[in-house]
mmCIF file of C-alpha atoms in Angstrom:
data_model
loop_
_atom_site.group_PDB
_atom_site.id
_atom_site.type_symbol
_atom_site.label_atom_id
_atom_site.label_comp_id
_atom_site.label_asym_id
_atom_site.label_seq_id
_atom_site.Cartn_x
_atom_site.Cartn_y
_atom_site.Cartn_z
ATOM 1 C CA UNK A 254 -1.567 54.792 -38.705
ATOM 2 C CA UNK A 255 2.228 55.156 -37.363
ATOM 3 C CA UNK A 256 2.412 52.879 -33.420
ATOM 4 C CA UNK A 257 2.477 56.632 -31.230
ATOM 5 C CA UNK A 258 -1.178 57.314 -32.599
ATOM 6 C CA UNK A 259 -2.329 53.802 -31.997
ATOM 7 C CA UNK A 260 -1.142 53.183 -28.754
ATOM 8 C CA UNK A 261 -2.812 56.766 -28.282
ATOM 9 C CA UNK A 262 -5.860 55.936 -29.522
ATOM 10 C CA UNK A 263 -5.951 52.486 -27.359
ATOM 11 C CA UNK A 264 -5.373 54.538 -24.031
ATOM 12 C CA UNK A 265 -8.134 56.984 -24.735
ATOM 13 C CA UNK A 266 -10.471 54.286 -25.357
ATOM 14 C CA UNK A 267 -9.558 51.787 -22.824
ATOM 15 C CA UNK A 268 -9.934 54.490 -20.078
ATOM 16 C CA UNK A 269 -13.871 54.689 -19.340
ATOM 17 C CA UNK A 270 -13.529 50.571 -18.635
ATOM 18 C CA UNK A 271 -10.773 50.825 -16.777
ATOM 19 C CA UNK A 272 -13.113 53.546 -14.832
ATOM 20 C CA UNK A 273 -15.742 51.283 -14.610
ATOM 21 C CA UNK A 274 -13.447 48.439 -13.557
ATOM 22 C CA UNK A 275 -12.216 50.295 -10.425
ATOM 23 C CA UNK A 276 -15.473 51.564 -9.716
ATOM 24 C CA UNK A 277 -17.099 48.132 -9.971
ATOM 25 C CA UNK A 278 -13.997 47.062 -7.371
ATOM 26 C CA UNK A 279 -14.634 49.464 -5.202
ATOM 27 C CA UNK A 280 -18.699 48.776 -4.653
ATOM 28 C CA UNK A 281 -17.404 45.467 -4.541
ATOM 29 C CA UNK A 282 -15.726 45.753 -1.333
ATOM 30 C CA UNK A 283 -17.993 47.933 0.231
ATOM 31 C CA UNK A 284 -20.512 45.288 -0.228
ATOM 32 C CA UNK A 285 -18.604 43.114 1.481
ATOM 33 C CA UNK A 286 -18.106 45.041 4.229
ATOM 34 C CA UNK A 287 -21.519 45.943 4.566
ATOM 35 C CA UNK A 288 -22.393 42.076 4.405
ATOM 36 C CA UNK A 289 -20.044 41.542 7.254
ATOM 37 C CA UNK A 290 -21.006 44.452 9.075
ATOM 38 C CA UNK A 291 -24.908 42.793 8.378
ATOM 39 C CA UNK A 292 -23.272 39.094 9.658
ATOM 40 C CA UNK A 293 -21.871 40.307 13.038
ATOM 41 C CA UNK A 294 -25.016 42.525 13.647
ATOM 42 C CA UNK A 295 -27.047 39.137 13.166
ATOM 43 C CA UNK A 296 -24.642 36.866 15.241
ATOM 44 C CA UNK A 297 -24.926 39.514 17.746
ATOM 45 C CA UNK A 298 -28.957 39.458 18.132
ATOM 46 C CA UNK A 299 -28.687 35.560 17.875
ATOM 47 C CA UNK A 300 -26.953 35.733 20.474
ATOM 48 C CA UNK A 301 -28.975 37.541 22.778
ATOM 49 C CA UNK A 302 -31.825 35.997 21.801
ATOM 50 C CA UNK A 303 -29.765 32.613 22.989
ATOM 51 C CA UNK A 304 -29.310 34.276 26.280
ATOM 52 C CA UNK A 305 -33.043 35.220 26.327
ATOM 53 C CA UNK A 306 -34.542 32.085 25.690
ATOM 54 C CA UNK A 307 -32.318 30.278 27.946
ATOM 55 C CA UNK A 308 -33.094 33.073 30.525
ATOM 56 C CA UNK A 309 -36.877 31.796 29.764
ATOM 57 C CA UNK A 310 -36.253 28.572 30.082
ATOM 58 C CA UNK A 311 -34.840 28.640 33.479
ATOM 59 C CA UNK A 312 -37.622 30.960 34.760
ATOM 60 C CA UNK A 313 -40.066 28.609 33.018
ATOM 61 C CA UNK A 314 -38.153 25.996 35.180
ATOM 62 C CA UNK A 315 -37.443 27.320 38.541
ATOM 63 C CA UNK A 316 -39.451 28.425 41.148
ATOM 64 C CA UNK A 317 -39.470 31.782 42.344
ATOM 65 C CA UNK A 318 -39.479 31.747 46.279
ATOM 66 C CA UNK A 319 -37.183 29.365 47.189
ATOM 67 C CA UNK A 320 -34.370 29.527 42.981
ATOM 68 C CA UNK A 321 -34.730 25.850 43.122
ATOM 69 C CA UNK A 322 -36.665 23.790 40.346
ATOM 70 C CA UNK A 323 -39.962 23.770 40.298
ATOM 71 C CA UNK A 324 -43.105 21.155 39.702
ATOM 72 C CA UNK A 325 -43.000 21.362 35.683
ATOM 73 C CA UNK A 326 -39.337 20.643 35.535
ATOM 74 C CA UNK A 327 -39.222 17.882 38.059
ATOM 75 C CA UNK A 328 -42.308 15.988 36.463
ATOM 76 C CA UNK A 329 -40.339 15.892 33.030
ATOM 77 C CA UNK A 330 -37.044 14.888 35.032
ATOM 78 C CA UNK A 331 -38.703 12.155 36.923
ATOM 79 C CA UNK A 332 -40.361 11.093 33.163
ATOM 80 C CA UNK A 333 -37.276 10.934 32.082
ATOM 81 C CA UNK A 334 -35.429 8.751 34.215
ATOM 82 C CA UNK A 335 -38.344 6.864 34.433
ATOM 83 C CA UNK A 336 -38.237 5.848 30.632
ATOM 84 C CA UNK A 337 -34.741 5.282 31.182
ATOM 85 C CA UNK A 338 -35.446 2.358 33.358
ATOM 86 C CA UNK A 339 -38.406 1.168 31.870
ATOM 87 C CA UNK A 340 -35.691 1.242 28.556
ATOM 88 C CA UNK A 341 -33.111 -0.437 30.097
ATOM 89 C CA UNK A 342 -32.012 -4.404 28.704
ATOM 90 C CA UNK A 343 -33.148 -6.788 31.048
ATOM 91 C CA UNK A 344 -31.475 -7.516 34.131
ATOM 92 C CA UNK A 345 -29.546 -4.271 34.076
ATOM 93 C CA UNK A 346 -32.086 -1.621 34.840
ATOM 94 C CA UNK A 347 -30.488 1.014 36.679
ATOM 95 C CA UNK A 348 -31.820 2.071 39.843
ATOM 96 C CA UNK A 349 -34.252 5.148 40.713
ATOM 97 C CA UNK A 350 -34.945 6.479 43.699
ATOM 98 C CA UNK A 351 -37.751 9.450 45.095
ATOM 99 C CA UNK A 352 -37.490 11.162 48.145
ATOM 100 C CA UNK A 353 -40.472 13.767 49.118
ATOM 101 C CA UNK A 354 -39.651 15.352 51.596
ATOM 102 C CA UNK A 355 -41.434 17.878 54.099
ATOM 103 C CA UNK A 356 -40.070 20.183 56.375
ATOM 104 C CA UNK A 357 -42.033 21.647 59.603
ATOM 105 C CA UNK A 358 -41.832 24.224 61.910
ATOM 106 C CA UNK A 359 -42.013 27.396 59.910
ATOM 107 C CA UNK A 360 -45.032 28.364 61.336
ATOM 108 C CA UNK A 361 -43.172 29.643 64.068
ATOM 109 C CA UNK A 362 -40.505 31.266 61.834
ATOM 110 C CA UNK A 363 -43.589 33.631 59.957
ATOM 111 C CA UNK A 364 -45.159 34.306 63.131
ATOM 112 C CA UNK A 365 -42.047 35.656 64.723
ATOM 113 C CA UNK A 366 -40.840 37.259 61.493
ATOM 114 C CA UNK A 367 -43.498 37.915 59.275
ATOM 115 C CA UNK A 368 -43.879 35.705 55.633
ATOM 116 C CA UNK A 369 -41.132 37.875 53.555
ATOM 117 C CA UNK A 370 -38.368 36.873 56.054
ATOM 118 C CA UNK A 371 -39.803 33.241 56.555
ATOM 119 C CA UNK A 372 -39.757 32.723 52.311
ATOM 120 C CA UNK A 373 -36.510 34.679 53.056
ATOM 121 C CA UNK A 374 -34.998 31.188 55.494
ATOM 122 C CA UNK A 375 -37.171 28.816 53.369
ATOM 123 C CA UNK A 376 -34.698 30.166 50.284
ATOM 124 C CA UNK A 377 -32.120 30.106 51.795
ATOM 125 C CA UNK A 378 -32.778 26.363 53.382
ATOM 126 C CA UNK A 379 -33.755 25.128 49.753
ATOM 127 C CA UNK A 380 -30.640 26.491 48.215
ATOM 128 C CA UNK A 381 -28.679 24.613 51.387
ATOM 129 C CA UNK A 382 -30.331 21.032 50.619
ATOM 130 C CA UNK A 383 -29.077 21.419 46.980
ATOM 131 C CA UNK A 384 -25.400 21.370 48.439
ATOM 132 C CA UNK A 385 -26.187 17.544 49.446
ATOM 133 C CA UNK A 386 -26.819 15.620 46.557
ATOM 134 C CA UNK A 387 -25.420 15.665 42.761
ATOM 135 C CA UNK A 388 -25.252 17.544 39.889
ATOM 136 C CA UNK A 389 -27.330 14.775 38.431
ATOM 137 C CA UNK A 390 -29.819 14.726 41.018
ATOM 138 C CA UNK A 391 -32.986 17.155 40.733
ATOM 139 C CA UNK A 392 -34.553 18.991 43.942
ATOM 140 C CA UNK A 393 -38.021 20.970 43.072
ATOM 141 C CA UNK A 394 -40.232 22.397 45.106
ATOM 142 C CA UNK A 395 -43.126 20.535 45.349
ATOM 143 C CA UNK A 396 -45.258 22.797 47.531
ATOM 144 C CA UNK A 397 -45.296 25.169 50.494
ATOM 145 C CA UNK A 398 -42.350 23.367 52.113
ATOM 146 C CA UNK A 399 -42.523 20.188 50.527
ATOM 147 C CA UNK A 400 -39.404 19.671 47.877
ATOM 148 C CA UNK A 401 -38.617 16.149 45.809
ATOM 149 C CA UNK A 402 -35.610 14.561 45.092
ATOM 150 C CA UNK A 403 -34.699 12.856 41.970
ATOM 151 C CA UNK A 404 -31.931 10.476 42.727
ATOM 152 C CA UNK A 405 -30.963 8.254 39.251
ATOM 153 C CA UNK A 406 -28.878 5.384 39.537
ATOM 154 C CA UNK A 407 -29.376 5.340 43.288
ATOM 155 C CA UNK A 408 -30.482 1.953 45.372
ATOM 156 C CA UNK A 409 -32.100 2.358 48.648
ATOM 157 C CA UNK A 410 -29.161 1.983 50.911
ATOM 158 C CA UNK A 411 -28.275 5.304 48.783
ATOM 159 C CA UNK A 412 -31.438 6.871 49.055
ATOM 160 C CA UNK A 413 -31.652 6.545 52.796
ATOM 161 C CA UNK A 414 -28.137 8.241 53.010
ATOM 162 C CA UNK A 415 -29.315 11.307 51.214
ATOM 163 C CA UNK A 416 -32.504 11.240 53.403
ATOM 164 C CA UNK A 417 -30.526 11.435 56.554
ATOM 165 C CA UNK A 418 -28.300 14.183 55.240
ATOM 166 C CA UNK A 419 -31.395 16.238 54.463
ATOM 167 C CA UNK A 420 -32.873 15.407 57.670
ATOM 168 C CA UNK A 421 -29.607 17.155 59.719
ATOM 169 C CA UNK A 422 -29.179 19.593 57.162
ATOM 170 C CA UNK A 423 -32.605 21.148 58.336
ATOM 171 C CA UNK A 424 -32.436 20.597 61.724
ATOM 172 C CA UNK A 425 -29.078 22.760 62.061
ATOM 173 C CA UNK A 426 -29.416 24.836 59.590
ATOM 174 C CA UNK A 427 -28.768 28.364 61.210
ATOM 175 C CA UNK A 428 -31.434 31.167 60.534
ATOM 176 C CA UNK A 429 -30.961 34.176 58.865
ATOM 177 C CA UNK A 430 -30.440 36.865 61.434
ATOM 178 C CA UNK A 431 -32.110 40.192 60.421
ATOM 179 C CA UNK A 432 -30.547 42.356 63.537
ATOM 180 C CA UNK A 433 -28.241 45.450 62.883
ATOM 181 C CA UNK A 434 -24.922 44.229 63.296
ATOM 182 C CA UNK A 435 -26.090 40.594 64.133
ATOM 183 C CA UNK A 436 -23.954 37.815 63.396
ATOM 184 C CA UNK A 437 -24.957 34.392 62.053
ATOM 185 C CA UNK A 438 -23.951 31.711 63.943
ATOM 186 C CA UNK A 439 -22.397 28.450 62.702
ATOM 187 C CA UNK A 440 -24.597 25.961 64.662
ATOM 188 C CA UNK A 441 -28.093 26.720 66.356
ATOM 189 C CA UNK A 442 -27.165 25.978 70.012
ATOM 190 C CA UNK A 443 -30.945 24.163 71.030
ATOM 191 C CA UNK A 444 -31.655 23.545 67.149
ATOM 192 C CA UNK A 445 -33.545 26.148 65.065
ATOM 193 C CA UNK A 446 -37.267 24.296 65.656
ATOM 194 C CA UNK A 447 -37.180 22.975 61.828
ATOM 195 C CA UNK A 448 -37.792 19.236 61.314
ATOM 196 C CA UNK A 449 -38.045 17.329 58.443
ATOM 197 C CA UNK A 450 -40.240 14.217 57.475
ATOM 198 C CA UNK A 451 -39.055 12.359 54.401
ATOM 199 C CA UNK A 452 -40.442 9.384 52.777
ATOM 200 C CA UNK A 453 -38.228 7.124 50.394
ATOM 201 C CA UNK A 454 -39.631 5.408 47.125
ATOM 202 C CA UNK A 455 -37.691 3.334 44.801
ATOM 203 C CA UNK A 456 -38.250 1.871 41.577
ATOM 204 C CA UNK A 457 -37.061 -1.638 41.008
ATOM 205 C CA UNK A 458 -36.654 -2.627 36.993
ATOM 206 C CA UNK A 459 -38.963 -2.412 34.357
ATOM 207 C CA UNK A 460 -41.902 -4.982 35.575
ATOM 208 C CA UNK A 461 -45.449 -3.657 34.643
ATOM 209 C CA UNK A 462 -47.355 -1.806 36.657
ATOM 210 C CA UNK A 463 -51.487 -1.048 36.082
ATOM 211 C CA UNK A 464 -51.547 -0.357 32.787
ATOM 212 C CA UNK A 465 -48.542 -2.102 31.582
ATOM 213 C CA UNK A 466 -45.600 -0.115 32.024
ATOM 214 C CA UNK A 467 -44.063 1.505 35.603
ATOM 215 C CA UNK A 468 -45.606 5.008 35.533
ATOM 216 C CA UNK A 469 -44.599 7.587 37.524
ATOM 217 C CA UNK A 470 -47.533 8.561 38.848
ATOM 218 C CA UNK A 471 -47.139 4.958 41.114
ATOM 219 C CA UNK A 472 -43.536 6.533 42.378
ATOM 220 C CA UNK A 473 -45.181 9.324 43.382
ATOM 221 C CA UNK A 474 -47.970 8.030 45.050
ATOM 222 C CA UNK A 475 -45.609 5.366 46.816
ATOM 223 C CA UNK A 476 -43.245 8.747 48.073
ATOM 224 C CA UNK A 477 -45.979 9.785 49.445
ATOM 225 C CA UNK A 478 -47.433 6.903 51.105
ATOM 226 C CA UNK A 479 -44.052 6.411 52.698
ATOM 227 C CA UNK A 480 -44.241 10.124 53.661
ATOM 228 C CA UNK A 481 -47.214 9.985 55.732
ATOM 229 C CA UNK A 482 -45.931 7.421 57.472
ATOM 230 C CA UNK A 483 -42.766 9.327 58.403
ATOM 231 C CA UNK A 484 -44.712 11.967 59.789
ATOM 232 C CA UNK A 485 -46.589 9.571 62.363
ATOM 233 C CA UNK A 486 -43.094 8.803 63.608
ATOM 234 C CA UNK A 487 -42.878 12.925 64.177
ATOM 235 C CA UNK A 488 -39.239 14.250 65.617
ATOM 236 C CA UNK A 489 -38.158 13.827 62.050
ATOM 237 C CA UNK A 490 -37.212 10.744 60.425
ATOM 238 C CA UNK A 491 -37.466 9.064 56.714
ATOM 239 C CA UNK A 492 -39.614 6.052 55.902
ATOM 240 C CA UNK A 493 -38.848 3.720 52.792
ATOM 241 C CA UNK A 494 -41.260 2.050 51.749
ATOM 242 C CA UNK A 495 -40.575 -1.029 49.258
ATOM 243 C CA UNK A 496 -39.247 -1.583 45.406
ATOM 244 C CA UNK A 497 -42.497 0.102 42.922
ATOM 245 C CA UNK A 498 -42.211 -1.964 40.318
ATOM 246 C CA UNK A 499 -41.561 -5.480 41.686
ATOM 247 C CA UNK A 500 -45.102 -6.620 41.577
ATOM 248 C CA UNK A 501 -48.490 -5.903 42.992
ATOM 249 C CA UNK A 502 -48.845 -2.433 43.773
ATOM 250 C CA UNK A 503 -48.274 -2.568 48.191
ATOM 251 C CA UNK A 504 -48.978 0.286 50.581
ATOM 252 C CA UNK A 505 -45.337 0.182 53.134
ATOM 253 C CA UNK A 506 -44.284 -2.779 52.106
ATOM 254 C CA UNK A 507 -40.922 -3.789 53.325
ATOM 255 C CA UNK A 508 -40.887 -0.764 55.202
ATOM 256 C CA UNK A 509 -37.726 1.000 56.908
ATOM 257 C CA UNK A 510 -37.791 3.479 59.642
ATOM 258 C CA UNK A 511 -34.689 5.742 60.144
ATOM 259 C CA UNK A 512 -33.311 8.833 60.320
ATOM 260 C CA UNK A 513 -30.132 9.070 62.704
ATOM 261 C CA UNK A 514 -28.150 12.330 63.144
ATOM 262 C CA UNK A 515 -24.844 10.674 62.488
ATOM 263 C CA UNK A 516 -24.850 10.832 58.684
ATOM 264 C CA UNK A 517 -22.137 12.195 56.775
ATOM 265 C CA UNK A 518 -21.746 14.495 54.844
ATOM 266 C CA UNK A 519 -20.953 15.965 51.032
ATOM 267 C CA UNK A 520 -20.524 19.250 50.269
ATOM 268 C CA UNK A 521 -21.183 20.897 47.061
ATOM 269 C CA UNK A 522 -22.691 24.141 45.896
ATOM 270 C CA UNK A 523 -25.967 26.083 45.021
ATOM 271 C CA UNK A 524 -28.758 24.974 42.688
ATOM 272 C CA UNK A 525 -27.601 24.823 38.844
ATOM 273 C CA UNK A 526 -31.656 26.230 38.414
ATOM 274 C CA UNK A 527 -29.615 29.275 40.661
ATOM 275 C CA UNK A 528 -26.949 29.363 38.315
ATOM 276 C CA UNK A 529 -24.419 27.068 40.947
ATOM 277 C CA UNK A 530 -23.154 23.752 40.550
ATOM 278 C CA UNK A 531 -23.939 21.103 42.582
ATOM 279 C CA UNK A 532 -22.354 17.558 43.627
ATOM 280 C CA UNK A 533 -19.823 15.939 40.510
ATOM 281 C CA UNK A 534 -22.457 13.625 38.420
ATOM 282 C CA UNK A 535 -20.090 10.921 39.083
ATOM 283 C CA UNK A 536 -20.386 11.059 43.082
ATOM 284 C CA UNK A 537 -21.831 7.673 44.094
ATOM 285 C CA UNK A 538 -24.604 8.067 47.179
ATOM 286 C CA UNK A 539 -22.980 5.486 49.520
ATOM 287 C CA UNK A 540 -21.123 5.880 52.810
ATOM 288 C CA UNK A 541 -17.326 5.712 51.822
ATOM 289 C CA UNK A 542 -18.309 8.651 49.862
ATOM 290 C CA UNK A 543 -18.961 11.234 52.196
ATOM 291 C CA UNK A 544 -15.985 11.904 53.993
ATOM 292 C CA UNK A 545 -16.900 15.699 55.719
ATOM 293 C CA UNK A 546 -18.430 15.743 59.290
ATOM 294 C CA UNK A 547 -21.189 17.482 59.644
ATOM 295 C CA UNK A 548 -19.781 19.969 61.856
ATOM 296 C CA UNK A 549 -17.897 21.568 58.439
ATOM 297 C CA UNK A 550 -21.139 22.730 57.817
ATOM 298 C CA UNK A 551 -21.418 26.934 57.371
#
């Protein structure tokens, strides 16, 4: 057979596979473009399902009224830190500090508004308390208009600072004015009839309490111990009582009455449960902190 025939012959049967190759090529890449096409689509409804369960989370976290956290989130917080301490080596436990706190007054503010506007100022009060501590502190609601206040790696001398912030910061906060046209103003002339009563616990290292380790449950109860005695003082005020933790469990003991109006302040922003950030995590709670008067306050 001369070389033009063979060569001939060659082409005519090489042709279907070099069909078939190009055909295979072809549904090649359009399965890969399909699989990417499949890929984003996927990454796509991962992500919104991200976003959705995080959306969860903080509703599962935050309470509705007031957009700051609520019980569940602050009992695993306050768990938390408290299994830090208990943790900690010897010697260098870090300091924790409670504050429950309880403001009064509002009575007045749903009888001359109605509820809606009064969960309308308690909002907008709750969102203004999260302004004065740190983006590592935690403030829940713990009920009607009693909030807590996780303060980690904060002494007493610390917590009392916060407690007197809180204190002015609800005695002058303005309230919302509903009136056409109405203007808010930047400092209730007479005060806005709001006080607040906060009691100051603090647990000291990682000493047994009943049942062998410091529980939280004792913090709590000691919070509120100290509470009820702020509230005898009335007028407002905060009451510490002494280190849980240090020894037999004692009702007041080492008490400290206080709450002055000439605490400084630190400003910040709204709840990170709101979607805000608050104080910087590394913003110590001690006096040559907080440089702002008080009268900065909107």
């Amino acid at each position: 057979m001369s070389t033009p025939l063979l060569v001939e012959a060659l082409a005519v049967l090489s042709a279907p596979a070099l069909a078939a190759t190009a055909l295979c090529g072809l549904r090649g890449r359009r399965a890969v473009r399909a699989a990417e096409q499949r890929e984003a689509g996927l990454r796509a409804r991962l992500a919104e399902l991200e976003a959705e369960c995080a959306a969860l989370q903080r509703t599962a976290s935050c309470d509705p009224l007031t957009g700051v956290w609520n019980h569940r989130h602050l009992q695993l917080t306050l768990d938390r830190e408290v299994e830090r301490v208990r943790r900690a080596e010897p010697g260098e436990e870090p300091p924790l500090a409670l504050l429950m706190l309880e403001i009064t007054g509002f009575e007045a503010v749903v009888a001359e508004h109605g509820r809606a506007r009064a969960g309308a100022v308690l909002r907008d009060l709750a969102q203004r308390l999260t302004v004065e501590i740190r983006r590592t502190d935690t403030l829940a609601r713990y009920g009607g208009e009693e909030f807590l206040v996780v303060l980690p790696d904060t002494d007493l001398a610390g917590a009392a600072q916060v407690a007197e912030r809180l204190c002015w910061t609800v005695r002058r906060h303005p309230l919302l004015d509903w009136s056409p046209g109405g203007s808010r103003p930047q400092h209730p002339p007479a005060g806005n009839g709001l006080t607040a009563a906060v009691g100051i616990a603090t647990l000291a290292g990682t000493t047994p309490g009943p049942g062998g380790e410091a529980h939280t449950s004792l913090l709590l109860r000691a919070a509120d111990q100290a509470l009820g005695r702020a509230r005898e003082v009335g007028g407002g005020g905060w009451y510490a009582a002494g280190p849980t933790g240090t020894g037999p469990d004692r009702e007041g003991c080492e008490a400290v009455l206080g709450g002055g109006v000439g605490a400084p302040e630190i400003p910040g922003n709204l709840s990170l449960c709101a979607g805000g950030v608050s104080q910087p995590s590394g913003a110590p709670h001690t006096p040559s902190a907080a440089t702002v008067a008080h009268d900065g306050v909107s």
